[in-house]
């Protein structure tokens, strides 16, 4: 199982996590049940949560059972068709409720009563709210305000809870969520579903990067009422290793090594233009027309620089990390919010200890003992804004803590792929699309520039990281030149 290329990134994530009890080589063999209640499944949000959950869970386990209540034949048939098209090995088994709930390592229910007596997680969504409970705390069953972004976020958090159960995660390395109602609109705990989606949104949009995050982004954008120019850019083709993390990728497309940009443009819908090429070369094309908004899902710093060098009205960037971290950042040209070059740049010639301290938040004394394990005292002595992330690193060698932080900040990675899981990518995508809708409807952004959390601990422990433009960055030093270039562009 470990050697299977199509699950290589998920298996690498499992092997890289500390504080787990499950044997890594048996992780994907565990039985999982996905079900739901008639009340919630009757809503559009409920149907989307179920669809997204099927797509996510079948990438995590080879033994998935989907149990649908009677009277939902159309939903069941649609889900079964989707599952057959997406299945790498055997497709999920479909059954009709009621079904015995014993013998499963994890149960995910779209709607229903919470119970700590079972390995049960309940999810619901309403508007911009993603609700989840893996304990005894009840969550609201109200799901009447349609919003695919909240629904996918709820499915992502629910899949994360299943993942933690399959890991048999020790309490000091993460926690199951109990009665959480998280607002994507406010980035905090709330019961307010937020504003309704508009009936139409005009945009000039480029999705840059068609990997795991890009799949989640396009899955959401295809369900929003967008008008205007829409493009997907990527130079790469898919491979078997992408199936485990890319929500909409079929085994057929992976085996055929389909062009990423063309594949996602087709999924997005009619009129979407694929751009097969490197972001670094985009403006060299005589027919290139600059986008006004870019959603960036690239996983390396060089590509992020190239995205920022387009200097659009707004860049929204998504990032994921090796310990289930997810991040959204927004970089409008107007105002003083830090650009991508500001937040991902490492200064050349800076002392190594300074770089390590800035990335990890650890004290110099701790960094000078790189071979020992990170302790709770080290976390207590660290910079406050880094502590939530560092809690998940306790017990790991300090040298590996720095490496994890460096990779998450966009540093080079020795391997040709990064360990990752699909539900973290879709959670990051949900936050990115939230920022897109916010900008298109209000002209503002909700992060200045970043919001970050680890799915191991939950969004309620997330944090904002405000940062202004750096005086020594191109966005400041060449601001007047950038303004002239922007003014003379062909849109």
Coordinates of N, CA and C in Angstrom, one line a residue, residues 249-459:
X249 N -9.7 14.9 -10.1 CA -8.9 14.1 -11.0 C -9.3 12.7 -11.1
X250 N -9.6 12.2 -12.3 CA -10.0 10.8 -12.5 C -8.7 9.9 -12.8
X251 N -8.7 8.6 -12.5 CA -7.6 7.8 -12.8 C -7.3 7.8 -14.3
X252 N -8.3 7.9 -15.1 CA -8.1 7.9 -16.6 C -7.3 9.1 -17.0
X253 N -7.6 10.3 -16.5 CA -6.9 11.5 -16.8 C -5.5 11.4 -16.3
X254 N -5.3 10.8 -15.1 CA -4.0 10.7 -14.5 C -3.1 9.8 -15.3
X255 N -3.7 8.7 -15.7 CA -2.9 7.7 -16.5 C -2.6 8.2 -17.9
X256 N -3.5 9.1 -18.5 CA -3.3 9.6 -19.8 C -2.3 10.8 -19.8
X257 N -2.0 11.3 -18.6 CA -1.1 12.5 -18.4 C -1.7 13.7 -19.1
X258 N -3.0 13.9 -18.8 CA -3.7 15.0 -19.4 C -3.1 16.4 -18.9
X259 N -3.1 17.3 -19.8 CA -2.6 18.7 -19.4 C -3.5 19.2 -18.3
X260 N -2.9 19.7 -17.3 CA -3.6 20.2 -16.1 C -4.5 21.3 -16.4
X261 N -4.0 22.3 -17.2 CA -4.8 23.5 -17.5 C -6.0 23.1 -18.3
X262 N -5.9 22.3 -19.3 CA -7.0 21.9 -20.2 C -8.0 21.1 -19.4
X263 N -7.5 20.2 -18.6 CA -8.5 19.3 -17.8 C -9.3 20.2 -16.9
X264 N -8.7 21.1 -16.1 CA -9.5 21.9 -15.2 C -10.4 22.9 -15.9
X265 N -9.9 23.4 -17.0 CA -10.8 24.4 -17.8 C -12.0 23.7 -18.2
X266 N -12.0 22.4 -18.6 CA -13.1 21.7 -19.0 C -14.1 21.5 -17.9
X267 N -13.5 21.1 -16.7 CA -14.4 20.9 -15.5 C -15.0 22.2 -15.1
X268 N -14.3 23.3 -15.2 CA -14.9 24.6 -14.8 C -16.1 25.0 -15.6
X269 N -16.0 24.8 -16.9 CA -17.2 25.0 -17.7 C -17.0 25.7 -19.0
X270 N -18.0 25.9 -19.8 CA -18.0 26.5 -21.1 C -17.4 27.9 -21.0
X271 N -16.5 28.2 -22.0 CA -15.9 29.5 -22.1 C -14.7 29.7 -21.3
X272 N -14.3 28.7 -20.5 CA -13.0 28.9 -19.8 C -11.8 28.5 -20.6
X273 N -10.8 29.4 -20.6 CA -9.7 29.2 -21.5 C -8.5 28.6 -20.8
X274 N -8.0 27.4 -21.3 CA -6.8 26.9 -20.7 C -5.5 27.6 -21.3
X275 N -4.6 27.8 -20.4 CA -3.3 28.4 -20.8 C -2.2 27.4 -20.4
X276 N -1.7 26.7 -21.4 CA -0.7 25.7 -21.1 C 0.7 26.3 -21.3
X277 N 1.3 26.6 -20.2 CA 2.6 27.3 -20.2 C 3.0 27.7 -18.8
X278 N 4.2 28.2 -18.7 CA 4.7 28.7 -17.4 C 4.2 30.1 -17.0
X279 N 4.0 30.3 -15.8 CA 3.6 31.6 -15.4 C 4.7 32.6 -15.6
X280 N 5.9 32.2 -15.5 CA 7.1 33.1 -15.8 C 7.1 33.6 -17.2
X281 N 6.5 32.8 -18.1 CA 6.6 33.2 -19.5 C 5.3 33.9 -20.1
X282 N 4.3 34.1 -19.2 CA 3.0 34.5 -19.6 C 3.1 35.8 -20.4
X283 N 3.8 36.8 -19.9 CA 3.8 38.1 -20.5 C 4.6 38.2 -21.7
X284 N 5.4 37.2 -22.0 CA 6.2 37.1 -23.3 C 5.3 36.8 -24.5
X285 N 4.1 36.3 -24.2 CA 3.2 35.9 -25.3 C 2.5 37.2 -25.8
X286 N 2.6 37.4 -27.1 CA 2.1 38.7 -27.7 C 0.6 38.8 -27.5
X287 N -0.1 37.6 -27.4 CA -1.6 37.6 -27.2 C -2.0 37.7 -25.8
X288 N -1.1 37.7 -24.9 CA -1.4 37.7 -23.4 C -2.2 38.9 -23.0
X289 N -3.2 38.7 -22.3 CA -4.0 39.8 -21.7 C -3.9 39.7 -20.2
X290 N -3.5 40.7 -19.5 CA -3.3 40.6 -18.1 C -4.6 40.4 -17.3
X291 N -4.6 39.5 -16.4 CA -5.8 39.3 -15.5 C -5.9 40.4 -14.5
X292 N -7.1 40.7 -14.0 CA -7.3 41.6 -12.9 C -7.2 40.9 -11.5
X293 N -7.6 39.7 -11.5 CA -7.5 38.9 -10.3 C -6.8 37.6 -10.6
X294 N -5.9 37.1 -9.7 CA -5.2 35.9 -9.8 C -5.4 35.0 -8.6
X295 N -5.9 33.8 -8.7 CA -6.0 32.8 -7.6 C -4.8 31.9 -7.8
X296 N -3.8 31.9 -6.9 CA -2.6 31.2 -7.1 C -2.5 30.0 -6.2
X297 N -2.3 28.8 -6.8 CA -2.2 27.6 -6.0 C -0.8 26.9 -6.2
X298 N 0.2 27.7 -6.6 CA 1.5 27.2 -6.7 C 2.1 26.8 -5.4
X299 N 3.1 25.9 -5.4 CA 3.7 25.5 -4.1 C 5.2 25.8 -4.0
X300 N 5.6 26.8 -4.8 CA 7.1 27.1 -4.7 C 7.2 28.7 -4.8
X301 N 8.3 29.2 -4.3 CA 8.4 30.6 -4.1 C 8.6 31.3 -5.5
X302 N 9.4 30.6 -6.4 CA 9.6 31.2 -7.7 C 8.4 31.5 -8.5
X303 N 7.5 30.5 -8.5 CA 6.2 30.7 -9.2 C 5.4 31.8 -8.5
X304 N 5.4 31.9 -7.2 CA 4.7 33.0 -6.5 C 5.2 34.3 -6.9
X305 N 6.5 34.4 -7.0 CA 7.1 35.7 -7.5 C 6.6 36.1 -8.8
X306 N 6.5 35.1 -9.7 CA 6.1 35.3 -11.1 C 4.6 35.8 -11.1
X307 N 3.8 35.2 -10.2 CA 2.4 35.6 -10.1 C 2.3 37.0 -9.7
X308 N 3.1 37.4 -8.6 CA 3.1 38.7 -8.1 C 3.6 39.7 -9.1
X309 N 4.5 39.3 -10.0 CA 5.1 40.2 -11.0 C 4.1 40.5 -12.1
X310 N 3.0 39.9 -12.1 CA 1.9 40.3 -13.0 C 1.3 41.6 -12.5
X311 N 1.4 41.9 -11.2 CA 0.9 43.0 -10.6 C -0.6 43.3 -10.9
X312 N -1.5 42.3 -10.7 CA -2.9 42.5 -10.9 C -3.5 43.3 -9.8
X313 N -4.8 43.6 -10.0 CA -5.5 44.3 -8.9 C -5.5 43.5 -7.6
X314 N -5.5 42.2 -7.7 CA -5.5 41.3 -6.5 C -4.9 40.0 -6.8
X315 N -4.0 39.5 -5.9 CA -3.6 38.1 -5.9 C -4.1 37.5 -4.6
X316 N -4.7 36.3 -4.8 CA -5.1 35.5 -3.6 C -4.3 34.2 -3.7
X317 N -3.6 33.9 -2.6 CA -2.7 32.8 -2.6 C -3.1 31.7 -1.6
X318 N -3.0 30.5 -2.0 CA -3.3 29.4 -1.1 C -2.0 28.6 -0.8
X319 N -1.9 28.1 0.4 CA -0.7 27.3 0.8 C -1.1 26.2 1.8
X320 N -0.4 25.1 1.7 CA -0.6 24.0 2.6 C 0.7 23.5 3.1
X321 N 0.7 22.9 4.3 CA 1.9 22.5 5.0 C 1.9 21.0 5.3
X322 N 3.1 20.4 5.8 CA 3.2 19.0 6.0 C 2.4 18.5 7.2
X323 N 2.0 19.4 8.1 CA 1.3 18.9 9.3 C -0.1 19.5 9.2
X324 N -0.7 19.3 8.1 CA -2.1 19.7 7.8 C -2.4 21.2 8.0
X325 N -1.4 22.0 7.8 CA -1.6 23.5 7.8 C -2.2 23.9 6.5
X326 N -3.1 24.9 6.6 CA -3.6 25.6 5.5 C -3.6 27.1 5.7
X327 N -3.5 27.8 4.6 CA -3.3 29.3 4.7 C -4.0 29.9 3.5
X328 N -4.5 31.1 3.7 CA -4.9 32.0 2.6 C -4.3 33.3 2.8
X329 N -3.8 33.9 1.7 CA -3.3 35.3 1.8 C -3.9 36.1 0.7
X330 N -4.1 37.4 0.9 CA -4.7 38.3 -0.1 C -3.8 39.5 -0.2
X331 N -3.5 39.9 -1.5 CA -2.5 40.9 -1.8 C -3.1 41.9 -2.8
X332 N -3.9 42.8 -2.4 CA -4.4 43.9 -3.3 C -3.3 44.9 -3.7
X333 N -3.3 45.3 -4.9 CA -2.3 46.4 -5.3 C -2.6 47.7 -4.5
X334 N -3.9 48.0 -4.4 CA -4.2 49.3 -3.7 C -4.0 49.0 -2.2
X335 N -3.5 50.0 -1.5 CA -3.3 49.9 -0.1 C -1.8 49.6 0.3
X336 N -1.6 49.1 1.5 CA -0.3 48.9 2.0 C -0.1 47.4 2.5
X337 N -0.9 46.5 2.1 CA -0.8 45.1 2.5 C 0.4 44.5 1.8
X338 N 1.2 43.7 2.5 CA 2.4 43.0 2.0 C 2.0 42.2 0.7
X339 N 2.9 42.2 -0.2 CA 2.7 41.4 -1.4 C 3.3 40.0 -1.2
X340 N 3.2 39.2 -2.2 CA 3.8 37.8 -2.1 C 5.3 37.8 -2.0
X341 N 5.9 38.8 -2.7 CA 7.4 38.9 -2.6 C 7.8 39.3 -1.1
X342 N 7.0 40.1 -0.5 CA 7.3 40.4 0.9 C 7.2 39.2 1.8
X343 N 6.2 38.5 1.7 CA 6.0 37.4 2.8 C 6.7 36.1 2.5
X344 N 7.1 35.9 1.3 CA 7.8 34.7 1.0 C 9.3 34.9 0.7
X345 N 9.8 36.1 0.8 CA 11.2 36.3 0.5 C 12.1 36.1 1.7
X346 N 13.2 35.4 1.5 CA 14.3 35.3 2.5 C 15.4 36.2 2.1
X347 N 15.9 37.0 3.0 CA 17.0 38.0 2.7 C 18.3 37.2 2.5
X348 N 19.0 37.6 1.4 CA 20.3 36.9 1.2 C 21.3 37.4 2.2
X349 N 22.1 36.5 2.6 CA 23.2 36.9 3.5 C 22.8 37.1 5.0
X350 N 21.5 36.9 5.3 CA 21.1 37.0 6.7 C 21.6 35.8 7.5
X351 N 22.1 36.1 8.7 CA 22.6 35.0 9.6 C 21.5 33.9 9.7
X352 N 22.0 32.6 9.6 CA 21.1 31.5 9.6 C 20.2 31.5 10.9
X353 N 20.7 31.8 12.0 CA 19.9 31.8 13.2 C 18.8 32.8 13.1
X354 N 19.0 33.9 12.5 CA 17.9 34.9 12.3 C 16.8 34.4 11.4
X355 N 17.2 33.7 10.3 CA 16.2 33.1 9.4 C 15.4 32.0 10.1
X356 N 16.1 31.2 10.9 CA 15.5 30.1 11.6 C 14.5 30.6 12.7
X357 N 15.0 31.7 13.3 CA 14.1 32.2 14.4 C 12.9 32.9 13.8
X358 N 13.0 33.6 12.7 CA 11.9 34.2 12.0 C 10.9 33.2 11.5
X359 N 11.4 32.1 11.0 CA 10.5 31.1 10.4 C 9.8 30.2 11.5
X360 N 10.5 29.9 12.6 CA 10.0 29.0 13.6 C 9.4 29.7 14.8
X361 N 10.0 30.9 15.1 CA 9.6 31.6 16.4 C 10.3 31.1 17.6
X362 N 11.2 30.1 17.4 CA 11.9 29.5 18.5 C 13.1 30.4 19.0
X363 N 13.4 30.2 20.2 CA 14.6 31.0 20.8 C 15.9 30.6 20.2
X364 N 16.9 31.5 20.2 CA 18.2 31.1 19.7 C 18.8 29.9 20.5
X365 N 18.5 29.9 21.8 CA 19.0 28.8 22.7 C 18.5 27.5 22.2
X366 N 17.2 27.4 21.9 CA 16.6 26.2 21.4 C 17.2 25.8 20.0
X367 N 17.4 26.8 19.1 CA 17.9 26.5 17.8 C 19.3 26.0 17.8
X368 N 20.1 26.4 18.8 CA 21.4 25.9 19.0 C 21.5 24.5 19.5
X369 N 20.4 23.9 19.8 CA 20.4 22.5 20.2 C 19.5 21.7 19.3
X370 N 19.9 21.8 18.0 CA 19.0 21.3 16.9 C 18.7 19.8 16.9
X371 N 19.6 19.0 17.6 CA 19.4 17.6 17.5 C 18.4 17.0 18.6
X372 N 18.0 17.8 19.6 CA 17.1 17.3 20.6 C 15.7 17.6 20.2
X373 N 14.7 16.9 20.9 CA 13.3 17.1 20.6 C 12.7 18.4 21.1
X374 N 11.8 18.9 20.3 CA 11.1 20.1 20.7 C 10.3 19.9 22.0
X375 N 10.3 20.7 23.0 CA 9.6 20.5 24.2 C 8.5 21.5 24.4
X376 N 7.6 21.3 25.4 CA 6.6 22.3 25.7 C 7.2 23.6 26.2
X377 N 8.3 23.5 26.9 CA 8.9 24.7 27.3 C 9.4 25.6 26.2
X378 N 10.0 24.9 25.1 CA 10.4 25.6 23.9 C 9.2 26.3 23.3
X379 N 8.1 25.7 23.3 CA 6.9 26.4 22.7 C 6.5 27.5 23.5
X380 N 6.5 27.4 24.9 CA 6.2 28.5 25.8 C 7.1 29.7 25.6
X381 N 8.4 29.4 25.3 CA 9.4 30.4 25.1 C 9.4 31.0 23.7
X382 N 8.6 30.5 22.8 CA 8.6 30.9 21.4 C 7.8 32.2 21.3
X383 N 7.9 32.8 20.1 CA 7.1 34.0 19.8 C 5.6 33.6 19.8
X384 N 4.7 34.4 20.3 CA 3.3 34.0 20.5 C 2.6 33.6 19.2
X385 N 2.9 34.3 18.1 CA 2.1 34.0 16.9 C 2.5 32.7 16.3
X386 N 3.6 32.0 16.7 CA 4.0 30.8 16.2 C 3.6 29.6 17.1
X387 N 3.1 29.8 18.3 CA 2.9 28.8 19.2 C 1.9 27.7 18.8
X388 N 0.8 28.2 18.2 CA -0.2 27.2 17.7 C 0.4 26.2 16.8
X389 N 1.2 26.6 15.8 CA 1.8 25.7 14.9 C 2.8 24.8 15.6
X390 N 3.6 25.4 16.5 CA 4.7 24.7 17.2 C 4.1 23.6 18.1
X391 N 2.9 23.8 18.6 CA 2.4 22.7 19.4 C 2.3 21.4 18.7
X392 N 2.0 21.4 17.4 CA 1.9 20.2 16.6 C 3.3 19.6 16.3
X393 N 4.4 20.4 16.6 CA 5.7 19.9 16.3 C 6.4 19.3 17.6
X394 N 5.8 19.3 18.7 CA 6.4 18.8 20.0 C 6.8 17.4 19.8
X395 N 8.0 17.1 20.3 CA 8.5 15.7 20.2 C 9.3 15.4 18.9
X396 N 9.3 16.3 18.0 CA 10.1 16.2 16.8 C 11.4 16.9 17.0
X397 N 12.5 16.4 16.3 CA 13.8 17.1 16.4 C 13.7 18.6 16.0
X398 N 14.4 19.4 16.7 CA 14.3 20.9 16.4 C 14.7 21.1 14.9
X399 N 15.7 20.4 14.5 CA 16.2 20.6 13.1 C 15.1 20.3 12.1
X400 N 14.2 19.3 12.4 CA 13.1 19.0 11.4 C 12.0 20.0 11.6
X401 N 11.9 20.6 12.7 CA 10.9 21.7 12.9 C 11.2 22.9 12.0
X402 N 12.5 23.2 11.9 CA 12.9 24.3 11.0 C 12.7 23.9 9.6
X403 N 13.0 22.7 9.2 CA 12.8 22.2 7.9 C 11.3 22.3 7.5
X404 N 10.4 21.9 8.4 CA 9.0 22.0 8.1 C 8.6 23.4 7.9
X405 N 9.1 24.3 8.7 CA 8.7 25.7 8.6 C 9.3 26.3 7.3
X406 N 10.5 25.9 6.9 CA 11.1 26.4 5.7 C 10.3 25.9 4.5
X407 N 9.9 24.7 4.5 CA 9.1 24.2 3.3 C 7.8 24.9 3.2
X408 N 7.1 25.1 4.4 CA 5.9 25.8 4.3 C 6.0 27.3 3.8
X409 N 7.2 27.9 4.1 CA 7.4 29.2 3.7 C 7.8 29.3 2.2
X410 N 8.0 28.2 1.6 CA 8.2 28.2 0.1 C 9.7 27.8 -0.2
X411 N 10.4 27.3 0.7 CA 11.8 26.9 0.4 C 11.8 25.7 -0.5
X412 N 13.0 25.3 -1.0 CA 13.2 24.2 -1.9 C 12.9 22.9 -1.1
X413 N 12.4 21.9 -1.8 CA 12.1 20.6 -1.2 C 12.9 19.6 -2.0
X414 N 13.6 18.7 -1.3 CA 14.5 17.8 -2.0 C 13.7 16.8 -2.8
X415 N 12.6 16.3 -2.3 CA 11.8 15.4 -3.1 C 11.0 16.1 -4.2
X416 N 10.6 15.3 -5.2 CA 9.9 15.9 -6.3 C 8.4 16.2 -6.0
X417 N 8.0 15.8 -4.8 CA 6.6 16.1 -4.4 C 6.6 16.5 -2.9
X418 N 5.5 17.1 -2.5 CA 5.3 17.5 -1.1 C 4.3 16.5 -0.5
X419 N 4.5 16.0 0.7 CA 3.4 15.3 1.4 C 2.2 16.2 1.5
X420 N 1.1 15.7 1.2 CA -0.2 16.5 1.3 C -1.4 15.6 1.3
X421 N -2.5 16.1 1.7 CA -3.8 15.4 1.8 C -4.8 16.3 1.1
X422 N -5.9 15.7 0.5 CA -6.8 16.5 -0.3 C -7.6 17.4 0.5
X423 N -8.0 17.1 1.7 CA -9.0 17.9 2.5 C -8.3 19.2 3.0
X424 N -7.0 19.2 3.1 CA -6.3 20.5 3.5 C -6.3 21.4 2.3
X425 N -6.0 20.8 1.1 CA -6.0 21.6 -0.1 C -7.4 22.2 -0.4
X426 N -8.5 21.5 -0.2 CA -9.8 22.0 -0.4 C -10.2 23.0 0.7
X427 N -9.7 22.9 1.9 CA -9.9 23.9 2.9 C -9.2 25.2 2.5
X428 N -8.0 25.1 2.1 CA -7.3 26.3 1.6 C -8.1 26.9 0.4
X429 N -8.5 26.1 -0.5 CA -9.3 26.6 -1.6 C -10.6 27.3 -1.2
X430 N -11.2 26.8 -0.2 CA -12.5 27.4 0.3 C -12.2 28.8 0.8
X431 N -11.1 29.0 1.6 CA -10.8 30.3 2.1 C -10.4 31.2 0.9
X432 N -9.7 30.7 -0.1 CA -9.3 31.5 -1.2 C -10.6 32.0 -2.0
X433 N -11.5 31.2 -2.2 CA -12.7 31.6 -2.9 C -13.6 32.5 -2.1
X434 N -13.5 32.3 -0.8 CA -14.2 33.3 0.1 C -13.7 34.7 -0.1
X435 N -12.3 34.8 -0.2 CA -11.7 36.1 -0.4 C -12.1 36.6 -1.8
X436 N -12.2 35.8 -2.8 CA -12.6 36.2 -4.1 C -14.0 36.8 -4.1
X437 N -14.9 36.1 -3.5 CA -16.3 36.6 -3.4 C -16.4 37.9 -2.6
X438 N -15.7 37.9 -1.5 CA -15.6 39.1 -0.7 C -15.2 40.3 -1.5
X439 N -14.1 40.1 -2.3 CA -13.5 41.2 -3.1 C -14.5 41.6 -4.2
X440 N -15.1 40.7 -4.9 CA -16.0 41.0 -6.0 C -17.3 41.7 -5.5
X441 N -17.7 41.4 -4.3 CA -19.0 42.0 -3.8 C -18.8 43.2 -2.9
X442 N -17.6 43.4 -2.3 CA -17.4 44.5 -1.4 C -16.2 45.4 -1.8
X443 N -15.3 44.9 -2.6 CA -14.1 45.6 -2.9 C -13.0 45.5 -1.8
X444 N -13.3 44.7 -0.8 CA -12.3 44.5 0.3 C -11.8 43.1 0.4
X445 N -10.8 42.9 1.3 CA -10.3 41.6 1.6 C -10.4 41.4 3.1
X446 N -10.5 40.1 3.5 CA -10.6 39.9 5.0 C -9.4 39.4 5.7
X447 N -8.3 39.4 4.9 CA -7.0 39.0 5.5 C -5.9 40.0 5.1
X448 N -5.0 40.4 6.0 CA -4.1 41.5 5.7 C -2.6 41.1 6.1
X449 N -2.0 40.2 5.4 CA -2.5 39.4 4.3 C -2.9 38.0 4.6
X450 N -2.6 37.4 5.8 CA -2.7 36.0 6.0 C -3.6 35.5 7.1
X451 N -4.3 34.4 6.9 CA -4.9 33.6 7.9 C -4.5 32.2 7.8
X452 N -4.2 31.6 9.0 CA -3.5 30.3 9.0 C -4.0 29.4 10.1
X453 N -4.2 28.1 9.8 CA -4.5 27.2 10.9 C -4.1 25.8 10.5
X454 N -4.0 24.9 11.5 CA -3.7 23.5 11.2 C -5.0 22.7 11.4
X455 N -5.3 21.8 10.5 CA -6.5 21.0 10.6 C -6.4 20.0 11.8
X456 N -5.1 19.7 12.2 CA -4.9 18.9 13.4 C -5.6 19.5 14.6
X457 N -5.6 20.8 14.7 CA -6.1 21.5 15.9 C -7.4 22.3 15.6
X458 N -7.7 22.6 14.4 CA -9.0 23.2 14.0 C -8.9 24.7 13.8
X459 N -9.9 25.2 13.0 CA -9.9 26.6 12.6 C -10.1 27.6 13.8

